[in-house]
Short mmCIF file of C-alpha atoms (C1' of nucleotides) in Angstrom, two decimals:
data_model
loop_
_atom_site.label_atom_id
_atom_site.label_comp_id
_atom_site.label_asym_id
_atom_site.label_seq_id
_atom_site.Cartn_x
_atom_site.Cartn_y
_atom_site.Cartn_z
CA MET B 2 -57.24 -45.44 -138.12
CA THR B 3 -54.66 -43.55 -138.74
CA ARG B 4 -54.49 -40.19 -137.35
CA ALA B 5 -54.85 -37.14 -139.97
CA THR B 6 -51.29 -35.29 -140.25
CA PRO B 7 -51.37 -32.11 -138.92
CA TYR B 8 -48.94 -30.89 -141.06
CA ASN B 9 -49.53 -29.72 -144.50
CA ARG B 10 -46.98 -31.60 -146.61
CA ASP B 11 -47.32 -30.06 -149.79
CA LYS B 12 -46.56 -26.71 -148.10
CA ALA B 13 -44.00 -27.56 -146.31
CA LEU B 14 -42.40 -28.76 -149.37
CA ASP B 15 -43.49 -25.84 -151.11
CA ALA B 16 -41.44 -23.72 -148.50
CA ALA B 17 -38.89 -25.94 -148.33
CA MET B 18 -37.99 -25.42 -151.99
CA SER B 19 -38.01 -21.93 -151.63
CA LEU B 20 -35.51 -21.81 -148.98
CA PHE B 21 -33.27 -24.31 -150.68
CA TRP B 22 -33.69 -22.39 -154.12
CA GLU B 23 -32.76 -19.13 -152.83
CA LYS B 24 -29.91 -20.02 -150.28
CA GLY B 25 -28.61 -23.51 -151.29
CA PHE B 26 -28.61 -26.92 -149.17
CA HIS B 27 -25.18 -25.86 -147.35
CA ALA B 28 -26.19 -22.02 -146.40
CA THR B 29 -29.82 -23.66 -145.40
CA SER B 30 -29.76 -24.20 -141.36
CA LEU B 31 -32.12 -26.34 -139.60
CA LYS B 32 -33.23 -23.27 -138.05
CA ASP B 33 -33.95 -21.47 -141.08
CA LEU B 34 -36.17 -24.84 -142.16
CA GLU B 35 -37.89 -24.62 -138.84
CA ALA B 36 -38.85 -20.87 -139.19
CA GLY B 37 -39.83 -21.64 -142.81
CA LEU B 38 -41.67 -24.65 -142.62
CA LYS B 39 -43.26 -23.29 -139.48
CA MET B 40 -41.89 -26.93 -137.58
CA LYS B 41 -40.11 -28.16 -134.46
CA PRO B 42 -36.92 -30.26 -135.40
CA GLY B 43 -38.50 -33.91 -134.18
CA SER B 44 -41.09 -33.01 -136.30
CA ILE B 45 -39.41 -32.37 -139.51
CA TYR B 46 -36.99 -35.82 -138.89
CA ALA B 47 -40.10 -37.92 -138.41
CA ALA B 48 -41.58 -35.94 -141.60
CA PHE B 49 -38.53 -36.43 -143.86
CA SER B 50 -35.52 -38.49 -142.31
CA SER B 51 -32.58 -35.72 -142.58
CA LYS B 52 -31.53 -32.36 -144.15
CA GLU B 53 -30.44 -34.12 -147.09
CA ASN B 54 -33.56 -35.94 -148.11
CA LEU B 55 -35.77 -32.78 -147.71
CA TYR B 56 -33.70 -31.36 -149.83
CA LEU B 57 -33.63 -34.10 -152.45
CA LEU B 58 -37.72 -34.02 -152.48
CA ALA B 59 -37.37 -29.95 -152.39
CA LEU B 60 -35.24 -30.56 -155.64
CA GLU B 61 -37.76 -33.49 -156.95
CA ARG B 62 -40.48 -30.23 -156.19
CA TYR B 63 -38.81 -27.78 -158.43
CA PHE B 64 -37.85 -30.35 -161.00
CA GLU B 65 -41.46 -31.83 -161.98
CA LYS B 66 -42.68 -28.03 -161.76
CA SER B 67 -40.07 -27.00 -164.29
CA ARG B 68 -40.90 -29.96 -166.32
CA LEU B 69 -44.70 -29.56 -166.12
CA GLY B 70 -44.10 -25.38 -166.86
CA HIS B 71 -41.94 -26.57 -170.12
CA ARG B 72 -44.19 -28.81 -171.61
CA ALA B 73 -47.40 -26.16 -170.10
CA GLN B 74 -45.33 -23.31 -172.69
CA MET B 75 -44.63 -25.39 -175.55
CA ALA B 76 -48.46 -26.59 -175.30
CA ARG B 77 -49.59 -22.78 -175.72
CA ALA B 78 -47.15 -22.19 -178.77
CA ALA B 79 -48.11 -22.56 -182.12
CA SER B 80 -44.90 -24.35 -183.26
CA PRO B 81 -42.34 -26.53 -180.98
CA LEU B 82 -39.60 -23.64 -181.94
CA ALA B 83 -41.99 -20.88 -181.41
CA GLY B 84 -42.71 -22.42 -177.55
CA LEU B 85 -38.53 -23.14 -177.25
CA ALA B 86 -37.99 -19.42 -177.82
CA ALA B 87 -40.74 -18.26 -176.06
CA HIS B 88 -39.35 -19.79 -172.97
CA PHE B 89 -36.64 -17.29 -173.35
CA ARG B 90 -38.73 -14.25 -173.15
CA THR B 91 -41.05 -15.74 -170.71
CA ILE B 92 -37.62 -16.33 -168.40
CA ALA B 93 -37.08 -12.57 -168.90
CA ALA B 94 -40.27 -11.34 -168.45
CA LEU B 95 -40.78 -12.21 -164.77
CA SER B 96 -41.87 -10.08 -162.49
CA PRO B 97 -39.51 -8.67 -160.40
CA ASN B 98 -40.86 -10.23 -157.40
CA ASP B 99 -41.33 -13.56 -158.70
CA MET B 100 -39.26 -16.34 -156.89
CA ALA B 101 -38.44 -17.96 -159.91
CA ARG B 102 -36.03 -14.41 -160.65
CA GLN B 103 -32.64 -16.35 -160.08
CA ALA B 104 -30.93 -19.18 -161.55
CA CYS B 105 -32.38 -22.16 -162.07
CA MET B 106 -32.25 -24.44 -158.58
CA LEU B 107 -30.87 -27.42 -160.53
CA THR B 108 -27.92 -25.39 -161.31
CA LYS B 109 -27.08 -23.83 -158.23
CA SER B 110 -27.27 -27.21 -156.69
CA LEU B 111 -24.68 -28.45 -158.93
CA VAL B 112 -22.61 -25.92 -158.45
CA ASP B 113 -23.36 -26.38 -153.83
CA THR B 114 -23.04 -29.99 -153.79
CA GLN B 115 -20.99 -31.47 -156.51
CA THR B 116 -17.98 -32.07 -154.03
CA THR B 117 -19.59 -32.31 -150.78
CA GLU B 118 -22.84 -34.12 -151.32
CA PRO B 119 -22.24 -36.79 -154.22
CA ALA B 120 -25.91 -38.22 -153.53
CA ILE B 121 -27.33 -34.62 -154.15
CA ALA B 122 -24.87 -33.77 -157.16
CA GLU B 123 -25.75 -37.54 -158.78
CA LYS B 124 -29.74 -36.77 -158.68
CA THR B 125 -29.54 -33.00 -159.91
CA ARG B 126 -27.45 -34.33 -163.14
CA SER B 127 -30.00 -36.54 -163.45
CA TYR B 128 -32.70 -33.87 -163.51
CA LEU B 129 -30.13 -31.79 -165.97
CA ALA B 130 -30.11 -34.81 -168.54
CA ALA B 131 -34.16 -35.07 -168.06
CA MET B 132 -34.58 -31.48 -168.65
CA GLN B 133 -32.26 -31.85 -171.64
CA GLN B 134 -34.12 -34.51 -173.14
CA GLU B 135 -37.26 -32.63 -173.06
CA PHE B 136 -35.65 -30.10 -175.09
CA ALA B 137 -34.51 -32.49 -177.40
CA ALA B 138 -37.50 -34.16 -177.63
CA GLY B 139 -39.10 -30.17 -178.61
CA PHE B 140 -36.40 -30.26 -181.37
CA ALA B 141 -37.09 -33.54 -182.84
CA ARG B 142 -40.82 -32.66 -183.18
CA ALA B 143 -40.09 -29.28 -185.03
CA GLN B 144 -37.71 -31.38 -187.16
CA LYS B 145 -41.15 -33.85 -187.68
CA MET B 146 -43.18 -30.97 -188.62
CA GLY B 147 -40.62 -29.74 -191.61
CA GLU B 148 -39.79 -26.50 -189.02
CA LEU B 149 -36.13 -27.92 -188.60
CA PRO B 150 -34.08 -29.92 -191.66
CA ASP B 151 -33.19 -33.50 -191.29
CA SER B 152 -29.34 -32.31 -190.90
CA ALA B 153 -30.21 -30.93 -187.40
CA ASN B 154 -28.66 -32.76 -184.78
CA THR B 155 -31.50 -32.29 -182.00
CA ASN B 156 -29.30 -33.18 -178.79
CA ARG B 157 -26.23 -31.22 -179.99
CA LEU B 158 -29.34 -28.04 -180.17
CA ALA B 159 -30.72 -29.40 -176.75
CA ARG B 160 -27.15 -28.62 -175.11
CA ARG B 161 -27.01 -25.35 -177.17
CA PHE B 162 -30.57 -24.56 -175.45
CA GLN B 163 -30.02 -25.48 -172.08
CA ALA B 164 -26.59 -23.45 -171.90
CA ASN B 165 -28.54 -20.86 -173.04
CA LEU B 166 -31.42 -21.02 -170.71
CA ALA B 167 -29.02 -21.48 -167.46
CA ALA B 168 -26.89 -18.56 -168.72
CA LEU B 169 -29.85 -16.54 -168.79
CA ARG B 170 -31.30 -17.31 -165.34
CA PHE B 171 -27.68 -16.64 -164.22
CA GLU B 172 -27.98 -13.63 -165.04
CA LEU B 173 -31.33 -12.93 -163.17
CA HIS B 174 -28.72 -14.03 -160.43
CA LEU B 175 -26.47 -11.71 -160.84
CA GLY B 176 -29.28 -8.69 -160.75
CA THR B 177 -28.60 -7.44 -164.39
CA ASP B 178 -31.33 -4.80 -164.80
CA ALA B 179 -34.54 -5.71 -166.65
CA LEU B 180 -33.98 -4.37 -170.15
CA GLU B 181 -30.47 -6.06 -170.29
CA THR B 182 -32.12 -9.42 -169.55
CA ALA B 183 -34.41 -8.97 -172.15
CA GLU B 184 -31.66 -8.29 -174.70
CA LEU B 185 -30.14 -11.25 -173.84
CA ALA B 186 -33.16 -13.16 -173.73
CA GLU B 187 -34.01 -12.09 -177.39
CA ASP B 188 -30.47 -12.41 -178.77
CA MET B 189 -31.19 -16.15 -177.33
CA ALA B 190 -34.83 -16.36 -179.07
CA ARG B 191 -33.77 -15.22 -182.03
CA GLU B 192 -31.20 -17.93 -182.26
CA ILE B 193 -34.09 -20.75 -182.11
CA GLU B 194 -36.09 -19.05 -184.39
CA ASN B 195 -33.41 -18.84 -187.13
CA LEU B 196 -33.21 -22.20 -187.36
CA ARG B 197 -36.29 -22.30 -188.88
CA VAL B 198 -36.05 -23.16 -192.81
CA CYS B 199 -37.73 -20.89 -194.62
CA GLY B 200 -40.94 -21.25 -196.05
CA ALA B 201 -42.01 -24.19 -192.92
CA SER B 202 -45.79 -23.89 -191.65
CA GLU B 203 -46.78 -23.46 -188.20
CA MET F 16 16.29 -5.41 -140.71
CA THR F 17 12.82 -7.73 -140.69
CA ARG F 18 13.18 -11.45 -140.93
CA ALA F 19 12.30 -12.77 -144.04
CA THR F 20 8.74 -14.69 -144.46
CA PRO F 21 9.14 -18.35 -144.46
CA TYR F 22 6.20 -19.04 -145.78
CA ASN F 23 6.04 -18.11 -149.45
CA ARG F 24 3.03 -15.77 -149.89
CA ASP F 25 2.76 -16.29 -153.60
CA LYS F 26 2.60 -20.58 -153.44
CA ALA F 27 0.26 -19.73 -150.83
CA LEU F 28 -2.40 -17.78 -152.72
CA ASP F 29 -2.05 -20.12 -155.30
CA ALA F 30 -3.10 -23.35 -153.16
CA ALA F 31 -5.82 -21.02 -151.88
CA MET F 32 -7.45 -20.24 -155.07
CA SER F 33 -6.95 -23.60 -155.90
CA LEU F 34 -9.07 -24.81 -152.93
CA PHE F 35 -11.64 -22.29 -152.96
CA TRP F 36 -11.91 -22.47 -156.75
CA GLU F 37 -12.84 -26.12 -156.16
CA LYS F 38 -14.68 -26.37 -153.52
CA GLY F 39 -16.17 -22.75 -152.56
CA PHE F 40 -16.28 -20.33 -150.23
CA HIS F 41 -18.32 -22.53 -147.45
CA ALA F 42 -17.14 -26.25 -148.20
CA THR F 43 -13.28 -25.15 -147.50
CA SER F 44 -12.66 -25.33 -144.11
CA LEU F 45 -9.61 -24.50 -141.99
CA LYS F 46 -8.45 -27.75 -142.29
CA ASP F 47 -8.56 -27.91 -145.58
CA LEU F 48 -6.61 -24.30 -146.09
CA GLU F 49 -4.13 -25.56 -143.06
CA ALA F 50 -3.36 -28.79 -144.95
CA GLY F 51 -3.49 -26.89 -148.41
CA LEU F 52 -1.21 -23.63 -147.61
CA LYS F 53 0.89 -25.89 -145.08
CA MET F 54 0.71 -23.44 -142.68
CA LYS F 55 -1.20 -23.58 -139.25
CA PRO F 56 -4.51 -21.59 -138.31
CA GLY F 57 -1.90 -18.46 -136.14
CA SER F 58 -0.12 -18.08 -139.50
CA ILE F 59 -3.07 -18.23 -141.57
CA TYR F 60 -4.81 -15.23 -139.61
CA ALA F 61 -1.53 -13.77 -139.13
CA ALA F 62 -1.18 -13.55 -142.63
CA PHE F 63 -4.07 -13.05 -144.17
CA SER F 64 -6.85 -11.56 -141.24
CA SER F 65 -9.34 -14.58 -141.55
CA LYS F 66 -10.90 -16.49 -144.13
CA GLU F 67 -12.92 -14.14 -145.87
CA ASN F 68 -9.86 -12.04 -146.48
CA LEU F 69 -8.04 -14.82 -147.78
CA TYR F 70 -10.87 -15.36 -150.35
CA LEU F 71 -10.99 -12.00 -151.43
CA LEU F 72 -7.48 -12.14 -152.37
CA ALA F 73 -7.55 -15.80 -153.76
CA LEU F 74 -10.59 -14.39 -156.14
CA GLU F 75 -8.74 -11.27 -157.07
CA ARG F 76 -5.64 -13.95 -157.94
CA TYR F 77 -8.54 -15.45 -159.72
CA PHE F 78 -9.38 -12.53 -161.69
CA GLU F 79 -6.19 -11.39 -162.50
CA LYS F 80 -4.88 -14.04 -164.26
CA SER F 81 -8.23 -14.82 -166.41
CA ARG F 82 -7.94 -11.38 -167.56
CA LEU F 83 -3.79 -11.89 -168.69
CA GLY F 84 -4.87 -15.33 -169.86
CA HIS F 85 -7.92 -13.56 -172.13
CA ARG F 86 -5.17 -10.76 -172.93
CA ALA F 87 -2.70 -13.03 -174.04
CA GLN F 88 -5.40 -14.85 -176.06
CA MET F 89 -6.48 -11.81 -177.82
CA ALA F 90 -2.87 -10.90 -178.59
CA ARG F 91 -2.46 -14.19 -180.08
CA ALA F 92 -5.16 -13.73 -182.27
CA ALA F 93 -5.14 -13.12 -186.19
CA SER F 94 -8.00 -10.72 -185.39
CA PRO F 95 -9.97 -9.45 -182.71
CA LEU F 96 -12.72 -11.69 -183.68
CA ALA F 97 -10.78 -14.48 -184.10
CA GLY F 98 -9.45 -14.09 -181.02
CA LEU F 99 -13.02 -14.21 -178.62
CA ALA F 100 -13.76 -17.40 -180.72
CA ALA F 101 -10.30 -18.78 -180.55
CA HIS F 102 -11.48 -18.51 -176.14
CA PHE F 103 -14.43 -20.77 -176.55
CA ARG F 104 -12.36 -23.57 -178.29
CA THR F 105 -9.56 -22.99 -176.04
CA ILE F 106 -11.50 -23.53 -173.21
CA ALA F 107 -12.99 -26.99 -174.41
CA ALA F 108 -9.95 -28.33 -175.58
CA LEU F 109 -8.32 -27.95 -171.77
CA SER F 110 -6.69 -31.13 -170.79
CA PRO F 111 -8.54 -33.33 -168.99
CA ASN F 112 -6.71 -32.85 -165.80
CA ASP F 113 -6.18 -28.97 -165.98
CA MET F 114 -7.61 -27.34 -162.59
CA ALA F 115 -9.52 -24.80 -165.17
CA ARG F 116 -11.67 -27.73 -165.95
CA GLN F 117 -14.37 -26.76 -164.27
CA ALA F 118 -16.84 -23.35 -163.85
CA CYS F 119 -15.72 -20.67 -163.52
CA MET F 120 -14.50 -18.85 -160.02
CA LEU F 121 -16.60 -16.12 -160.46
CA THR F 122 -19.98 -18.13 -161.32
CA LYS F 123 -19.68 -20.44 -158.61
CA SER F 124 -18.46 -17.56 -156.17
CA LEU F 125 -21.97 -15.99 -156.99
CA VAL F 126 -23.81 -18.57 -156.70
CA ASP F 127 -22.21 -19.85 -153.01
CA THR F 128 -21.87 -16.33 -151.24
CA GLN F 129 -24.67 -13.91 -152.64
CA THR F 130 -27.10 -14.93 -150.11
CA THR F 131 -24.63 -14.99 -146.72
CA GLU F 132 -21.34 -12.86 -148.14
CA PRO F 133 -22.28 -9.50 -149.11
CA ALA F 134 -18.96 -8.55 -149.11
CA ILE F 135 -17.47 -11.05 -151.01
CA ALA F 136 -20.73 -11.11 -153.77
CA GLU F 137 -20.08 -7.50 -154.14
CA LYS F 138 -16.54 -7.88 -155.31
CA THR F 139 -17.57 -10.89 -157.43
CA ARG F 140 -19.83 -8.73 -159.57
CA SER F 141 -17.33 -6.37 -160.23
CA TYR F 142 -14.79 -8.74 -161.30
CA LEU F 143 -17.51 -9.97 -163.57
CA ALA F 144 -17.89 -6.60 -164.81
CA ALA F 145 -14.84 -5.76 -165.32
CA MET F 146 -14.40 -9.13 -167.45
CA GLN F 147 -17.32 -8.24 -169.54
CA GLN F 148 -15.57 -4.78 -170.23
CA GLU F 149 -12.92 -6.60 -171.20
CA PHE F 150 -14.96 -8.09 -174.25
CA ALA F 151 -16.94 -5.32 -174.83
CA ALA F 152 -13.10 -4.07 -175.53
CA GLY F 153 -12.20 -6.78 -178.21
CA PHE F 154 -15.85 -6.40 -179.52
CA ALA F 155 -15.08 -2.78 -179.63
CA ARG F 156 -11.92 -3.35 -181.63
CA ALA F 157 -13.25 -5.20 -184.31
CA GLN F 158 -15.62 -2.96 -184.85
CA LYS F 159 -13.44 -0.44 -185.45
CA MET F 160 -11.00 -2.19 -187.81
CA GLY F 161 -14.28 -2.94 -189.61
CA GLU F 162 -14.86 -6.41 -188.49
CA LEU F 163 -18.01 -6.06 -187.09
CA PRO F 164 -20.38 -3.49 -188.59
CA ASP F 165 -20.94 0.28 -187.14
CA SER F 166 -24.65 -1.05 -186.09
CA ALA F 167 -23.15 -3.81 -183.74
CA ASN F 168 -23.84 -2.88 -180.41
CA THR F 169 -20.32 -3.90 -178.36
CA ASN F 170 -22.23 -4.00 -175.25
CA ARG F 171 -24.91 -6.50 -175.58
CA LEU F 172 -22.43 -8.64 -177.70
CA ALA F 173 -19.71 -9.10 -174.84
CA ARG F 174 -23.08 -9.92 -172.18
CA ARG F 175 -23.82 -12.83 -174.59
CA PHE F 176 -20.10 -13.65 -175.14
CA GLN F 177 -19.85 -13.97 -170.84
CA ALA F 178 -23.12 -15.49 -171.02
CA ASN F 179 -22.11 -18.39 -173.34
CA LEU F 180 -18.86 -18.64 -171.59
CA ALA F 181 -20.50 -19.49 -168.06
CA ALA F 182 -22.37 -21.64 -169.89
CA LEU F 183 -19.63 -23.97 -171.65
CA ARG F 184 -17.72 -23.72 -168.27
CA PHE F 185 -20.53 -24.73 -166.38
CA GLU F 186 -20.98 -27.67 -169.01
CA LEU F 187 -17.16 -28.95 -167.73
CA HIS F 188 -18.36 -28.80 -164.23
CA LEU F 189 -21.20 -31.13 -164.92
CA GLY F 190 -18.77 -33.24 -166.89
CA THR F 191 -20.29 -33.34 -170.11
CA ASP F 192 -17.88 -35.54 -172.28
CA ALA F 193 -15.06 -34.14 -174.25
CA LEU F 194 -16.74 -34.58 -177.67
CA GLU F 195 -20.10 -32.76 -176.63
CA THR F 196 -18.37 -30.31 -174.99
CA ALA F 197 -16.21 -29.40 -178.09
CA GLU F 198 -19.37 -29.29 -180.11
CA LEU F 199 -20.75 -26.85 -177.65
CA ALA F 200 -17.94 -24.74 -178.04
CA GLU F 201 -17.74 -24.69 -181.76
CA ASP F 202 -21.45 -23.37 -181.56
CA MET F 203 -20.26 -20.91 -179.40
CA ALA F 204 -17.43 -19.59 -181.91
CA ARG F 205 -19.12 -20.14 -185.15
CA GLU F 206 -21.96 -17.80 -183.15
CA ILE F 207 -18.65 -14.99 -183.25
CA GLU F 208 -17.62 -15.69 -186.32
CA ASN F 209 -20.65 -15.36 -188.28
CA LEU F 210 -20.38 -12.29 -186.60
CA ARG F 211 -17.88 -10.90 -189.42
CA VAL F 212 -19.28 -8.49 -192.05
CA CYS F 213 -18.34 -10.15 -195.41
CA GLY F 214 -14.92 -9.23 -196.72
CA ALA F 215 -13.63 -7.76 -193.80
CA SER F 216 -9.86 -7.64 -193.97
CA GLU F 217 -7.80 -9.57 -191.28
"C1'" DC U 16 -65.47 -40.52 -120.78
"C1'" DA U 17 -61.12 -43.09 -120.40
"C1'" DC U 18 -57.65 -45.59 -123.35
"C1'" DG U 19 -53.83 -45.69 -126.47
"C1'" DA U 20 -51.30 -44.87 -130.63
"C1'" DA U 21 -49.55 -41.49 -133.48
"C1'" DT U 22 -47.82 -36.70 -133.37
"C1'" DT U 23 -45.27 -33.21 -131.70
"C1'" DT U 24 -42.22 -30.54 -128.51
"C1'" DG U 25 -37.72 -28.01 -127.72
"C1'" DA U 26 -33.88 -29.41 -124.58
"C1'" DG U 27 -29.91 -30.56 -125.20
"C1'" DC U 28 -26.14 -33.99 -127.61
"C1'" DG U 29 -22.12 -34.51 -129.62
"C1'" DT U 30 -19.27 -32.41 -133.22
"C1'" DA U 31 -16.98 -29.52 -136.34
"C1'" DC U 32 -16.42 -24.88 -137.19
"C1'" DA U 33 -13.78 -20.42 -138.01
"C1'" DC U 34 -10.71 -18.06 -134.77
"C1'" DT U 35 -6.97 -16.55 -130.70
"C1'" DC U 36 -3.32 -16.71 -127.82
"C1'" DA U 37 0.67 -17.40 -124.53
"C1'" DA U 38 4.44 -20.24 -125.51
"C1'" DT U 39 7.87 -21.52 -128.48
"C1'" DC U 40 11.62 -21.04 -131.96
"C1'" DC U 41 14.61 -19.15 -134.77
"C1'" DC U 42 17.34 -15.70 -137.41
"C1'" DG U 43 20.59 -11.29 -137.67
"C1'" DT U 44 23.39 -9.13 -135.16
"C1'" DA U 45 26.53 -7.56 -131.77
"C1'" DT G 11 28.18 -17.23 -128.91
"C1'" DA G 12 24.75 -15.00 -126.43
"C1'" DC G 13 20.25 -11.79 -127.19
"C1'" DG G 14 16.41 -9.67 -128.90
"C1'" DG G 15 11.84 -9.83 -130.77
"C1'" DG G 16 9.41 -11.05 -134.78
"C1'" DA G 17 7.40 -15.30 -136.91
"C1'" DT G 18 5.03 -19.43 -135.88
"C1'" DT G 19 3.04 -23.23 -133.22
"C1'" DG G 20 -1.38 -26.06 -132.07
"C1'" DA G 21 -4.16 -26.81 -127.85
"C1'" DG G 22 -8.00 -24.47 -127.02
"C1'" DT G 23 -11.95 -21.14 -127.15
"C1'" DG G 24 -17.15 -20.26 -128.08
"C1'" DT G 25 -20.54 -20.90 -131.19
"C1'" DA G 26 -23.69 -22.83 -134.31
"C1'" DC G 27 -24.52 -26.57 -136.75
"C1'" DG G 28 -27.53 -31.41 -137.90
"C1'" DC G 29 -29.81 -34.01 -134.92
"C1'" DT G 30 -32.32 -36.80 -130.84
"C1'" DC G 31 -35.92 -39.01 -127.83
"C1'" DA G 32 -37.73 -39.10 -123.39
"C1'" DA G 33 -42.14 -36.42 -122.59
"C1'" DA G 34 -46.72 -33.90 -123.85
"C1'" DT G 35 -50.20 -33.49 -126.55
"C1'" DT G 36 -54.13 -35.06 -129.76
"C1'" DC G 37 -57.05 -37.09 -131.30
"C1'" DG G 38 -60.23 -41.55 -132.78
"C1'" DT G 39 -62.21 -45.08 -130.75
"C1'" DG G 40 -64.62 -48.36 -127.24
#
DNA sequence: CACGAATTTGAGCGTACACTCAATCCCGTA
DNA sequence: TACGGGATTGAGTGTACGCTCAAATTCGTG
C-alpha cells in the first residue's frame, strides 16, 4: 500500500493558481511558490515535475473553474441572453477584495508567455477557444429559443462577448473605481440585451 | 566642443521600443537589447542609465506615436465619430507583418509590470489615462458638432472606446485570422456610428 | 519493534541575469 | 602630427534564478 500523501494537492494547486494568476509565470519565483504552497523545492519537483508543469496545472484549474462558474451563471438565469448579460454585471459587482477582481488569467497568461513559453501559450489559446465555444453555445441556445434572430452569427457574437469580457477584466486590473467599472459592465450587458428580438418569451 | 555622439539615439530608442513592445520588460534581456540597439552594455548604461529608464523612454515614445497617430486619423476623418470608427477598421486592416499587429504596448506593459515594477506601472496608467482623455475629447467634439446628443456621457463613451480598442488589439496578439478580426472591428466601428443622431450634418 | 519504501528536506548546483569599470579608442583641436 | 578627454568597450561582478540529490524522516507492514 502506498503511503498517504502528506501534502494536500488540491490546496497546493489552489495556492499555485493564486500566485500565478496574480504575478504571472515569469514574475512568480520558486521562492514565492515554496512560501505559497508551504513545500520545499524538492517536494514541489517530486509532485509537479517543473515550474512550467505546475503552471499548466494551475491554468487548467483556472479554466475549469471559469467554465463551471459560467455554466452556473447560465443555469441560474431566466434565459441564455439574460445569463450572458448577467456575466458582465457579476464581474463588476465582485467584492473589492475578491481574488477575481483582476484581469482574466488566460489573458495575462498569453501576454506573459507568448514570446517565451510556446507550450504554455498554446494551451492558453486552446482554453480561450474553449471558453469562446462555451459562449457561442449560449448564443446558439438563445437562437434556438427565439431570443435571437435566425440571422444572428453566434460565433461572431461569442467573439465579441469574449472581447468585452477581457476588456472589462482588464479594467479591474487597471484599478478603475467600482462605479466606472459598473458603468462599463452595464454598457456591455445592455449590448447583449439589445440583441433580443422584440416580444421573445423568456 | 563636445564630440558628436556616435550612436543614433533615435534609432536606438526605436529598436528598444520594438523589443520591449514585443517581448515585454521582463522577457527582454540586456543581451537582446545589446543586439537590437547594436550597443555594448557599457554604452547602453552610459546613454540610458538603466534597463528600467530605457523602458520608460521606449514607453513614452510609444505613447507619443500612438497619440500622434490617433490625431492624424482624426484630422483625416470627415467627422469626429467617423474618425473614431475608422480607428478600429484601420487596426484590423494592418498589414500582416506590420509591427503594430499585436496588443497595445500599454496594455502589455501594465500586465507585465503591475506587481513587480511600480514605477513603470504608474507611468503606464498615466499614459492610458491620457489616451482616454484624447478619446473623450473626440467624443466631446462630436457632441459640440451635434453628431452626438447632448445627453451623451463623453467620458463613459471614451472608456468604452478604449476597452474596445484594447480588446481588438488583444485579438491581434492572439493571432485570430484577418477576416474574423475585421468582423470584430466592424462590430466596434458600427457601435460608434450608431451613436450618431439621425440627420446630423458631417 | 525493526525494517523498507515512499516522502520530505534544504544546502548547493550551474546558469543567466542586470550591471560596472579599467582600459582602449577616436576625433576635434592646436 | 601629437595631444587630451569624452565615448566605447567587453570581460567580469554579485545576485537570484530554476532545479537536483544525498541524507533524513515518516509511516505501514511483518
